[in-house]
Amino acid sequence: LPSLEELRATLEQLLPGVALTIEGAALFVDPKDLTAVGRCLKDNERFKLDYLANLTAVDYPPDRMDLVYHFYSMAHKHGPLTLKVKLPRAKPTIASVTPIWRGAEFQEREAYDLYGVAFEGHPDLRRILMWEGFEGHPMRKDYVPEDQNAPA
């Protein structure tokens, strides 16, 4: 896998108008560009990042949430690439990558269920771990669990 600097430069050349930033060991992409960058990372013969190993969210109250994607190439036997997207915490919404990586389906449902991230275009966006009617998103840092020992 090319270095992050080389990867960023190549993606910006292949996708005019897309701007990527590097923070630590991660490549950050703007939410509006996620689908185009994802398609390029998977389909471009140089990268061939055909395996989404992990998709999760990180809550940064009071105003930000990050989505974190880890990609590998089974074809080229390289990776991981950590790709991140910053979202507003008040209404975290982004395009689904399920059409690109079918394995994202359950992982997006988990981020929706536990963090409240909405994935536009997801084929079956519903809770996966918590029951229907459950209030809130238990992995958010402001979630207050019910006291199971409190008198009824």
XYZ file of C-alpha atoms in Angstrom:
152
model
C 0.000 0.000 0.000
C 1.378 3.426 -0.855
C 2.162 5.881 1.953
C -0.695 8.096 3.145
C 0.854 11.111 1.425
C 1.143 9.226 -1.871
C -2.358 7.791 -1.473
C -3.810 11.249 -0.804
C -2.018 12.792 -3.802
C -3.112 9.961 -6.105
C -6.760 10.127 -4.996
C -6.844 13.918 -5.374
C -5.414 13.533 -8.890
C -7.877 10.778 -9.856
C -10.859 12.576 -8.295
C -10.664 16.315 -9.092
C -12.356 18.425 -6.425
C -11.828 15.880 -3.658
C -9.682 17.109 -0.786
C -8.250 14.693 1.750
C -6.325 15.369 4.934
C -3.968 13.240 6.970
C -4.187 13.172 10.751
C -1.930 10.703 12.497
C -2.188 7.358 10.724
C -5.587 8.097 9.149
C -6.815 9.619 5.937
C -9.811 11.942 6.441
C -12.389 12.396 3.700
C -15.264 14.866 3.519
C -18.676 13.158 3.931
C -19.813 14.247 0.455
C -16.770 12.533 -1.108
C -16.920 9.197 0.742
C -18.671 7.263 -2.030
C -16.347 8.479 -4.794
C -13.225 7.836 -2.697
C -14.537 4.433 -1.617
C -15.303 3.363 -5.185
C -11.821 4.453 -6.286
C -10.110 2.647 -3.401
C -11.915 -0.568 -4.278
C -11.887 -0.458 -8.085
C -8.512 1.110 -8.842
C -6.075 -1.688 -9.667
C -3.286 0.010 -7.715
C -5.211 -0.058 -4.408
C -7.819 -2.830 -4.823
C -9.063 -2.349 -1.225
C -11.707 -5.032 -1.594
C -12.255 -5.903 2.076
C -13.895 -3.662 4.684
C -12.686 -5.234 7.903
C -14.238 -2.767 10.322
C -16.614 0.169 10.399
C -17.343 1.929 13.673
C -17.967 5.349 15.167
C -16.263 7.433 17.841
C -18.275 9.970 19.820
C -16.636 13.347 20.566
C -19.184 15.402 22.521
C -20.461 18.014 22.290
C -20.398 18.458 18.520
C -18.528 15.791 16.558
C -18.640 12.117 15.700
C -16.131 10.259 13.512
C -16.793 7.220 11.372
C -13.782 4.934 11.122
C -13.256 2.460 8.265
C -10.438 -0.114 8.039
C -9.737 -1.512 4.571
C -7.503 -4.300 3.288
C -6.696 -5.686 -0.119
C -7.098 -9.437 -0.375
C -5.957 -9.226 -3.997
C -2.673 -7.424 -3.220
C -2.311 -8.632 0.383
C -1.838 -5.157 1.844
C -3.465 -2.876 4.389
C -4.861 -1.688 6.586
C -5.893 1.733 5.426
C -7.708 3.756 8.081
C -10.205 6.141 6.529
C -12.165 8.546 8.734
C -15.095 10.884 8.207
C -16.049 13.719 10.570
C -19.794 14.131 11.081
C -21.896 16.574 13.073
C -23.009 14.890 16.290
C -26.463 16.486 16.230
C -27.477 14.717 13.003
C -24.822 12.238 11.854
C -25.872 11.226 8.351
C -23.760 9.824 5.521
C -24.099 7.746 2.363
C -24.018 3.999 2.836
C -20.986 2.142 1.466
C -22.975 -1.096 1.299
C -23.265 -0.803 -2.512
C -19.446 -0.785 -2.647
C -18.625 -3.258 0.143
C -21.510 -5.646 0.838
C -19.914 -6.484 4.204
C -20.760 -2.957 5.418
C -24.443 -3.835 5.786
C -24.358 -5.207 9.341
C -21.574 -2.846 10.435
C -23.593 0.192 9.359
C -26.612 -1.186 11.194
C -24.480 -1.507 14.320
C -23.255 2.119 14.050
C -26.860 3.199 13.498
C -28.097 1.244 16.504
C -25.342 2.092 18.981
C -24.344 5.617 17.871
C -27.333 6.948 15.910
C -25.519 7.380 12.582
C -27.977 7.320 9.656
C -26.719 5.721 6.435
C -28.560 7.032 3.373
C -29.238 4.344 0.789
C -28.729 1.449 3.212
C -30.842 -1.539 2.110
C -32.188 -2.400 5.587
C -31.338 0.255 8.179
C -32.821 -0.923 11.479
C -31.563 -1.853 14.920
C -29.360 -4.913 15.087
C -28.410 -5.277 18.780
C -31.030 -3.320 20.714
C -34.743 -4.008 20.491
C -37.172 -1.844 18.530
C -38.474 0.848 20.826
C -35.189 1.109 22.758
C -34.594 4.743 23.664
C -31.267 6.292 22.726
C -27.920 5.017 21.497
C -25.925 3.249 24.232
C -22.409 3.937 22.913
C -22.857 7.711 22.927
C -21.003 9.303 25.791
C -24.104 11.140 27.019
C -26.206 7.972 27.258
C -27.415 7.325 30.810
C -28.267 3.668 31.442
C -31.339 2.798 33.423
C -30.580 1.821 37.020
C -31.594 -1.833 37.152
C -31.485 -1.814 40.962
C -33.736 1.200 41.469
C -37.058 0.514 43.203
C -39.957 0.364 40.779
